[in-house]
Amino acid sequence: MFFKKKVEKKEESTILKRENIRLDCKVASKEEAIKAVGQMLCDSGYVDETYIAGMLEREKTFATYIGNGIAIPHGTNEVKKSVKKSGIAVMVVPDGVEWGSDGTARMIIGIAGVGDEHLEILANIAENLSTEEEVEALILAHDKEKIYNIFVGGSDV
C-alpha cells in the first residue's frame, strides 16, 4: 500500500500538472491547437521548444486525430531528443477544431514521452476515453480534477 501511494504521488508530479489542463479553449486551426498544447509542454519543462516544430511536422505526415473527438499531437522521432521527461498537456475545445478530413477534435492531448513511455500514456487514453460518450461526458463535466484523475489513475469518467 505504501509503495502504491509513492508511485501515485510521483505520477501526479511528473506526467500531468493541473495547470496543464485548460478548459473552454478556442482555437482557429489544428496548427494553432498544436502550437498551444506544445507550448504548455515546453513551459512545464517536459520538452525543449524544438519539440513544437516536430509536433507540427508529425501532423503533416501522420494525422494525430484518433477518433471520439480526440487528437494526440506528438513530435516526430527526429525531435525525441527534445523530450526532457514524459508528460502530457490537455486542452478542451468545446466547440471543436477541424482536424483535417479526419474529424473534429474537442480534446487535444499533447504527448511527450521518453523512450517508449508514450505507449503507456496512449494505452491510458485508449482505456479511459474509448467511446465518444465518455469524451463528451468529460467535456461537459467542465471539471479539471476529473480530467486530472483520468490521467493519473485516480478515478473513472
mmCIF file with all atom_site columns, C-alpha atoms in Angstrom:
data_model
loop_
_atom_site.group_PDB
_atom_site.id
_atom_site.type_symbol
_atom_site.label_atom_id
_atom_site.label_alt_id
_atom_site.label_comp_id
_atom_site.label_asym_id
_atom_site.label_entity_id
_atom_site.label_seq_id
_atom_site.pdbx_PDB_ins_code
_atom_site.Cartn_x
_atom_site.Cartn_y
_atom_site.Cartn_z
_atom_site.occupancy
_atom_site.B_iso_or_equiv
_atom_site.pdbx_formal_charge
_atom_site.auth_seq_id
_atom_site.auth_comp_id
_atom_site.auth_asym_id
_atom_site.auth_atom_id
_atom_site.pdbx_PDB_model_num
ATOM 1   C CA . MET A 1 1   ? 0.000   0.000  0.000   1.00 0.00 ? 1   MET A CA 1
ATOM 2   C CA . PHE A 1 2   ? 2.778   2.433  0.904   1.00 0.00 ? 2   PHE A CA 1
ATOM 3   C CA . PHE A 1 3   ? 4.608   1.783  -2.358  1.00 0.00 ? 3   PHE A CA 1
ATOM 4   C CA . LYS A 1 4   ? 1.470   2.395  -4.403  1.00 0.00 ? 4   LYS A CA 1
ATOM 5   C CA . LYS A 1 5   ? 0.985   5.800  -2.789  1.00 0.00 ? 5   LYS A CA 1
ATOM 6   C CA . LYS A 1 6   ? 4.557   6.757  -3.612  1.00 0.00 ? 6   LYS A CA 1
ATOM 7   C CA . VAL A 1 7   ? 4.046   5.766  -7.250  1.00 0.00 ? 7   VAL A CA 1
ATOM 8   C CA . GLU A 1 8   ? 0.811   7.761  -7.495  1.00 0.00 ? 8   GLU A CA 1
ATOM 9   C CA . LYS A 1 9   ? 2.476   10.790 -5.951  1.00 0.00 ? 9   LYS A CA 1
ATOM 10  C CA . LYS A 1 10  ? 5.333   10.504 -8.455  1.00 0.00 ? 10  LYS A CA 1
ATOM 11  C CA . GLU A 1 11  ? 2.873   10.300 -11.371 1.00 0.00 ? 11  GLU A CA 1
ATOM 12  C CA . GLU A 1 12  ? 0.982   13.323 -10.079 1.00 0.00 ? 12  GLU A CA 1
ATOM 13  C CA . SER A 1 13  ? 4.118   15.402 -10.080 1.00 0.00 ? 13  SER A CA 1
ATOM 14  C CA . THR A 1 14  ? 5.542   14.200 -13.388 1.00 0.00 ? 14  THR A CA 1
ATOM 15  C CA . ILE A 1 15  ? 3.022   13.073 -16.028 1.00 0.00 ? 15  ILE A CA 1
ATOM 16  C CA . LEU A 1 16  ? 0.371   15.787 -15.719 1.00 0.00 ? 16  LEU A CA 1
ATOM 17  C CA . LYS A 1 17  ? 0.323   19.052 -13.842 1.00 0.00 ? 17  LYS A CA 1
ATOM 18  C CA . ARG A 1 18  ? -3.064  20.549 -13.030 1.00 0.00 ? 18  ARG A CA 1
ATOM 19  C CA . GLU A 1 19  ? -2.066  23.800 -14.727 1.00 0.00 ? 19  GLU A CA 1
ATOM 20  C CA . ASN A 1 20  ? -1.635  21.784 -17.930 1.00 0.00 ? 20  ASN A CA 1
ATOM 21  C CA . ILE A 1 21  ? -5.368  21.193 -18.162 1.00 0.00 ? 21  ILE A CA 1
ATOM 22  C CA . ARG A 1 22  ? -7.145  24.021 -19.922 1.00 0.00 ? 22  ARG A CA 1
ATOM 23  C CA . LEU A 1 23  ? -10.903 24.117 -20.296 1.00 0.00 ? 23  LEU A CA 1
ATOM 24  C CA . ASP A 1 24  ? -13.042 26.207 -22.654 1.00 0.00 ? 24  ASP A CA 1
ATOM 25  C CA . CYS A 1 25  ? -10.286 26.765 -25.206 1.00 0.00 ? 25  CYS A CA 1
ATOM 26  C CA . LYS A 1 26  ? -10.958 28.386 -28.543 1.00 0.00 ? 26  LYS A CA 1
ATOM 27  C CA . VAL A 1 27  ? -8.568  27.802 -31.425 1.00 0.00 ? 27  VAL A CA 1
ATOM 28  C CA . ALA A 1 28  ? -8.903  28.695 -35.092 1.00 0.00 ? 28  ALA A CA 1
ATOM 29  C CA . SER A 1 29  ? -6.980  25.741 -36.526 1.00 0.00 ? 29  SER A CA 1
ATOM 30  C CA . LYS A 1 30  ? -5.313  22.469 -35.660 1.00 0.00 ? 30  LYS A CA 1
ATOM 31  C CA . GLU A 1 31  ? -1.936  24.176 -36.135 1.00 0.00 ? 31  GLU A CA 1
ATOM 32  C CA . GLU A 1 32  ? -2.879  26.765 -33.511 1.00 0.00 ? 32  GLU A CA 1
ATOM 33  C CA . ALA A 1 33  ? -4.019  23.967 -31.185 1.00 0.00 ? 33  ALA A CA 1
ATOM 34  C CA . ILE A 1 34  ? -0.775  22.029 -31.699 1.00 0.00 ? 34  ILE A CA 1
ATOM 35  C CA . LYS A 1 35  ? 1.335   25.130 -31.009 1.00 0.00 ? 35  LYS A CA 1
ATOM 36  C CA . ALA A 1 36  ? -0.661  25.917 -27.856 1.00 0.00 ? 36  ALA A CA 1
ATOM 37  C CA . VAL A 1 37  ? -0.517  22.397 -26.390 1.00 0.00 ? 37  VAL A CA 1
ATOM 38  C CA . GLY A 1 38  ? 3.151   22.135 -27.398 1.00 0.00 ? 38  GLY A CA 1
ATOM 39  C CA . GLN A 1 39  ? 3.906   25.412 -25.631 1.00 0.00 ? 39  GLN A CA 1
ATOM 40  C CA . MET A 1 40  ? 2.235   24.052 -22.495 1.00 0.00 ? 40  MET A CA 1
ATOM 41  C CA . LEU A 1 41  ? 4.593   21.047 -22.620 1.00 0.00 ? 41  LEU A CA 1
ATOM 42  C CA . CYS A 1 42  ? 7.538   23.379 -23.156 1.00 0.00 ? 42  CYS A CA 1
ATOM 43  C CA . ASP A 1 43  ? 6.574   25.837 -20.399 1.00 0.00 ? 43  ASP A CA 1
ATOM 44  C CA . SER A 1 44  ? 6.242   22.946 -17.946 1.00 0.00 ? 44  SER A CA 1
ATOM 45  C CA . GLY A 1 45  ? 9.735   21.667 -18.700 1.00 0.00 ? 45  GLY A CA 1
ATOM 46  C CA . TYR A 1 46  ? 8.728   18.452 -20.463 1.00 0.00 ? 46  TYR A CA 1
ATOM 47  C CA . VAL A 1 47  ? 10.306  19.425 -23.789 1.00 0.00 ? 47  VAL A CA 1
ATOM 48  C CA . ASP A 1 48  ? 12.572  21.937 -25.499 1.00 0.00 ? 48  ASP A CA 1
ATOM 49  C CA . GLU A 1 49  ? 10.921  24.410 -27.829 1.00 0.00 ? 49  GLU A CA 1
ATOM 50  C CA . THR A 1 50  ? 12.154  22.465 -30.885 1.00 0.00 ? 50  THR A CA 1
ATOM 51  C CA . TYR A 1 51  ? 9.630   19.750 -29.983 1.00 0.00 ? 51  TYR A CA 1
ATOM 52  C CA . ILE A 1 52  ? 6.760   22.011 -31.093 1.00 0.00 ? 52  ILE A CA 1
ATOM 53  C CA . ALA A 1 53  ? 8.130   22.142 -34.650 1.00 0.00 ? 53  ALA A CA 1
ATOM 54  C CA . GLY A 1 54  ? 8.355   18.342 -34.545 1.00 0.00 ? 54  GLY A CA 1
ATOM 55  C CA . MET A 1 55  ? 4.707   18.157 -33.487 1.00 0.00 ? 55  MET A CA 1
ATOM 56  C CA . LEU A 1 56  ? 3.698   20.287 -36.480 1.00 0.00 ? 56  LEU A CA 1
ATOM 57  C CA . GLU A 1 57  ? 5.893   18.179 -38.766 1.00 0.00 ? 57  GLU A CA 1
ATOM 58  C CA . ARG A 1 58  ? 4.323   14.930 -37.454 1.00 0.00 ? 58  ARG A CA 1
ATOM 59  C CA . GLU A 1 59  ? 0.896   16.258 -38.350 1.00 0.00 ? 59  GLU A CA 1
ATOM 60  C CA . LYS A 1 60  ? 1.965   16.777 -41.975 1.00 0.00 ? 60  LYS A CA 1
ATOM 61  C CA . THR A 1 61  ? 2.920   13.124 -42.385 1.00 0.00 ? 61  THR A CA 1
ATOM 62  C CA . PHE A 1 62  ? 0.673   11.338 -39.893 1.00 0.00 ? 62  PHE A CA 1
ATOM 63  C CA . ALA A 1 63  ? -2.714  12.613 -38.704 1.00 0.00 ? 63  ALA A CA 1
ATOM 64  C CA . THR A 1 64  ? -2.940  12.521 -34.917 1.00 0.00 ? 64  THR A CA 1
ATOM 65  C CA . TYR A 1 65  ? -6.736  12.539 -34.736 1.00 0.00 ? 65  TYR A CA 1
ATOM 66  C CA . ILE A 1 66  ? -7.694  9.187  -33.170 1.00 0.00 ? 66  ILE A CA 1
ATOM 67  C CA . GLY A 1 67  ? -11.482 9.471  -33.229 1.00 0.00 ? 67  GLY A CA 1
ATOM 68  C CA . ASN A 1 68  ? -14.079 10.113 -30.498 1.00 0.00 ? 68  ASN A CA 1
ATOM 69  C CA . GLY A 1 69  ? -13.237 13.830 -30.670 1.00 0.00 ? 69  GLY A CA 1
ATOM 70  C CA . ILE A 1 70  ? -9.623  13.296 -29.535 1.00 0.00 ? 70  ILE A CA 1
ATOM 71  C CA . ALA A 1 71  ? -6.356  14.384 -31.139 1.00 0.00 ? 71  ALA A CA 1
ATOM 72  C CA . ILE A 1 72  ? -2.996  13.382 -29.669 1.00 0.00 ? 72  ILE A CA 1
ATOM 73  C CA . PRO A 1 73  ? -0.328  15.599 -31.231 1.00 0.00 ? 73  PRO A CA 1
ATOM 74  C CA . HIS A 1 74  ? 3.226   14.498 -30.515 1.00 0.00 ? 74  HIS A CA 1
ATOM 75  C CA . GLY A 1 75  ? 6.649   15.003 -32.035 1.00 0.00 ? 75  GLY A CA 1
ATOM 76  C CA . THR A 1 76  ? 8.486   13.118 -34.742 1.00 0.00 ? 76  THR A CA 1
ATOM 77  C CA . ASN A 1 77  ? 11.307  10.698 -33.977 1.00 0.00 ? 77  ASN A CA 1
ATOM 78  C CA . GLU A 1 78  ? 13.740  13.412 -35.087 1.00 0.00 ? 78  GLU A CA 1
ATOM 79  C CA . VAL A 1 79  ? 12.809  15.584 -32.079 1.00 0.00 ? 79  VAL A CA 1
ATOM 80  C CA . LYS A 1 80  ? 12.770  12.769 -29.487 1.00 0.00 ? 80  LYS A CA 1
ATOM 81  C CA . LYS A 1 81  ? 15.993  14.233 -28.049 1.00 0.00 ? 81  LYS A CA 1
ATOM 82  C CA . SER A 1 82  ? 13.991  17.385 -27.210 1.00 0.00 ? 82  SER A CA 1
ATOM 83  C CA . VAL A 1 83  ? 11.953  15.436 -24.618 1.00 0.00 ? 83  VAL A CA 1
ATOM 84  C CA . LYS A 1 84  ? 13.340  16.081 -21.134 1.00 0.00 ? 84  LYS A CA 1
ATOM 85  C CA . LYS A 1 85  ? 10.740  13.989 -19.283 1.00 0.00 ? 85  LYS A CA 1
ATOM 86  C CA . SER A 1 86  ? 7.442   12.317 -20.072 1.00 0.00 ? 86  SER A CA 1
ATOM 87  C CA . GLY A 1 87  ? 4.324   14.424 -19.722 1.00 0.00 ? 87  GLY A CA 1
ATOM 88  C CA . ILE A 1 88  ? 1.027   15.476 -21.208 1.00 0.00 ? 88  ILE A CA 1
ATOM 89  C CA . ALA A 1 89  ? -0.998  18.648 -21.616 1.00 0.00 ? 89  ALA A CA 1
ATOM 90  C CA . VAL A 1 90  ? -4.759  18.698 -22.184 1.00 0.00 ? 90  VAL A CA 1
ATOM 91  C CA . MET A 1 91  ? -6.856  21.296 -23.966 1.00 0.00 ? 91  MET A CA 1
ATOM 92  C CA . VAL A 1 92  ? -10.639 21.035 -24.055 1.00 0.00 ? 92  VAL A CA 1
ATOM 93  C CA . VAL A 1 93  ? -12.180 22.823 -27.036 1.00 0.00 ? 93  VAL A CA 1
ATOM 94  C CA . PRO A 1 94  ? -15.967 22.534 -26.518 1.00 0.00 ? 94  PRO A CA 1
ATOM 95  C CA . ASP A 1 95  ? -16.784 23.923 -29.989 1.00 0.00 ? 95  ASP A CA 1
ATOM 96  C CA . GLY A 1 96  ? -14.146 21.691 -31.558 1.00 0.00 ? 96  GLY A CA 1
ATOM 97  C CA . VAL A 1 97  ? -11.466 22.353 -34.115 1.00 0.00 ? 97  VAL A CA 1
ATOM 98  C CA . GLU A 1 98  ? -11.380 20.730 -37.543 1.00 0.00 ? 98  GLU A CA 1
ATOM 99  C CA . TRP A 1 99  ? -8.568  18.190 -37.708 1.00 0.00 ? 99  TRP A CA 1
ATOM 100 C CA . GLY A 1 100 ? -8.392  17.959 -41.488 1.00 0.00 ? 100 GLY A CA 1
ATOM 101 C CA . SER A 1 101 ? -10.663 15.449 -43.145 1.00 0.00 ? 101 SER A CA 1
ATOM 102 C CA . ASP A 1 102 ? -10.306 13.120 -40.155 1.00 0.00 ? 102 ASP A CA 1
ATOM 103 C CA . GLY A 1 103 ? -12.797 14.802 -37.839 1.00 0.00 ? 103 GLY A CA 1
ATOM 104 C CA . THR A 1 104 ? -13.359 17.462 -35.236 1.00 0.00 ? 104 THR A CA 1
ATOM 105 C CA . ALA A 1 105 ? -11.199 17.417 -32.122 1.00 0.00 ? 105 ALA A CA 1
ATOM 106 C CA . ARG A 1 106 ? -12.738 18.590 -28.870 1.00 0.00 ? 106 ARG A CA 1
ATOM 107 C CA . MET A 1 107 ? -9.993  17.252 -26.611 1.00 0.00 ? 107 MET A CA 1
ATOM 108 C CA . ILE A 1 108 ? -6.385  17.778 -27.628 1.00 0.00 ? 108 ILE A CA 1
ATOM 109 C CA . ILE A 1 109 ? -3.821  15.835 -25.627 1.00 0.00 ? 109 ILE A CA 1
ATOM 110 C CA . GLY A 1 110 ? -0.223  16.838 -26.282 1.00 0.00 ? 110 GLY A CA 1
ATOM 111 C CA . ILE A 1 111 ? 2.137   13.963 -25.535 1.00 0.00 ? 111 ILE A CA 1
ATOM 112 C CA . ALA A 1 112 ? 5.862   13.881 -24.854 1.00 0.00 ? 112 ALA A CA 1
ATOM 113 C CA . GLY A 1 113 ? 7.335   10.521 -23.947 1.00 0.00 ? 113 GLY A CA 1
ATOM 114 C CA . VAL A 1 114 ? 10.855  9.491  -23.024 1.00 0.00 ? 114 VAL A CA 1
ATOM 115 C CA . GLY A 1 115 ? 11.733  6.262  -24.821 1.00 0.00 ? 115 GLY A CA 1
ATOM 116 C CA . ASP A 1 116 ? 8.597   4.142  -25.110 1.00 0.00 ? 116 ASP A CA 1
ATOM 117 C CA . GLU A 1 117 ? 6.736   5.799  -22.197 1.00 0.00 ? 117 GLU A CA 1
ATOM 118 C CA . HIS A 1 118 ? 4.363   7.433  -24.695 1.00 0.00 ? 118 HIS A CA 1
ATOM 119 C CA . LEU A 1 119 ? 2.902   3.960  -25.309 1.00 0.00 ? 119 LEU A CA 1
ATOM 120 C CA . GLU A 1 120 ? 1.756   3.752  -21.680 1.00 0.00 ? 120 GLU A CA 1
ATOM 121 C CA . ILE A 1 121 ? 0.208   7.215  -21.966 1.00 0.00 ? 121 ILE A CA 1
ATOM 122 C CA . LEU A 1 122 ? -1.605  6.185  -25.163 1.00 0.00 ? 122 LEU A CA 1
ATOM 123 C CA . ALA A 1 123 ? -2.862  2.987  -23.513 1.00 0.00 ? 123 ALA A CA 1
ATOM 124 C CA . ASN A 1 124 ? -4.295  5.039  -20.636 1.00 0.00 ? 124 ASN A CA 1
ATOM 125 C CA . ILE A 1 125 ? -6.088  7.333  -23.090 1.00 0.00 ? 125 ILE A CA 1
ATOM 126 C CA . ALA A 1 126 ? -7.476  4.364  -25.031 1.00 0.00 ? 126 ALA A CA 1
ATOM 127 C CA . GLU A 1 127 ? -8.665  2.651  -21.859 1.00 0.00 ? 127 GLU A CA 1
ATOM 128 C CA . ASN A 1 128 ? -10.342 5.662  -20.244 1.00 0.00 ? 128 ASN A CA 1
ATOM 129 C CA . LEU A 1 129 ? -11.645 7.516  -23.295 1.00 0.00 ? 129 LEU A CA 1
ATOM 130 C CA . SER A 1 130 ? -12.655 4.680  -25.589 1.00 0.00 ? 130 SER A CA 1
ATOM 131 C CA . THR A 1 131 ? -16.091 5.995  -26.551 1.00 0.00 ? 131 THR A CA 1
ATOM 132 C CA . GLU A 1 132 ? -17.403 9.290  -27.802 1.00 0.00 ? 132 GLU A CA 1
ATOM 133 C CA . GLU A 1 133 ? -19.864 9.287  -24.880 1.00 0.00 ? 133 GLU A CA 1
ATOM 134 C CA . GLU A 1 134 ? -17.020 9.106  -22.338 1.00 0.00 ? 134 GLU A CA 1
ATOM 135 C CA . VAL A 1 135 ? -15.240 12.014 -24.001 1.00 0.00 ? 135 VAL A CA 1
ATOM 136 C CA . GLU A 1 136 ? -18.467 14.005 -24.224 1.00 0.00 ? 136 GLU A CA 1
ATOM 137 C CA . ALA A 1 137 ? -19.209 13.421 -20.520 1.00 0.00 ? 137 ALA A CA 1
ATOM 138 C CA . LEU A 1 138 ? -15.734 14.603 -19.603 1.00 0.00 ? 138 LEU A CA 1
ATOM 139 C CA . ILE A 1 139 ? -16.038 17.747 -21.743 1.00 0.00 ? 139 ILE A CA 1
ATOM 140 C CA . LEU A 1 140 ? -19.480 18.569 -20.370 1.00 0.00 ? 140 LEU A CA 1
ATOM 141 C CA . ALA A 1 141 ? -18.368 17.959 -16.776 1.00 0.00 ? 141 ALA A CA 1
ATOM 142 C CA . HIS A 1 142 ? -16.133 21.013 -17.083 1.00 0.00 ? 142 HIS A CA 1
ATOM 143 C CA . ASP A 1 143 ? -14.055 19.591 -14.252 1.00 0.00 ? 143 ASP A CA 1
ATOM 144 C CA . LYS A 1 144 ? -10.240 19.844 -14.237 1.00 0.00 ? 144 LYS A CA 1
ATOM 145 C CA . GLU A 1 145 ? -9.990  17.465 -11.300 1.00 0.00 ? 145 GLU A CA 1
ATOM 146 C CA . LYS A 1 146 ? -11.931 14.766 -13.124 1.00 0.00 ? 146 LYS A CA 1
ATOM 147 C CA . ILE A 1 147 ? -9.656  15.086 -16.163 1.00 0.00 ? 147 ILE A CA 1
ATOM 148 C CA . TYR A 1 148 ? -6.608  15.059 -13.904 1.00 0.00 ? 148 TYR A CA 1
ATOM 149 C CA . ASN A 1 149 ? -7.762  11.859 -12.201 1.00 0.00 ? 149 ASN A CA 1
ATOM 150 C CA . ILE A 1 150 ? -8.295  10.105 -15.547 1.00 0.00 ? 150 ILE A CA 1
ATOM 151 C CA . PHE A 1 151 ? -4.646  10.568 -16.459 1.00 0.00 ? 151 PHE A CA 1
ATOM 152 C CA . VAL A 1 152 ? -3.052  9.871  -13.095 1.00 0.00 ? 152 VAL A CA 1
ATOM 153 C CA . GLY A 1 153 ? -5.246  6.840  -12.396 1.00 0.00 ? 153 GLY A CA 1
ATOM 154 C CA . GLY A 1 154 ? -7.390  8.369  -9.667  1.00 0.00 ? 154 GLY A CA 1
ATOM 155 C CA . SER A 1 155 ? -10.892 7.627  -10.953 1.00 0.00 ? 155 SER A CA 1
ATOM 156 C CA . ASP A 1 156 ? -13.009 6.796  -13.972 1.00 0.00 ? 156 ASP A CA 1
ATOM 157 C CA . VAL A 1 157 ? -15.048 9.096  -16.218 1.00 0.00 ? 157 VAL A CA 1
#
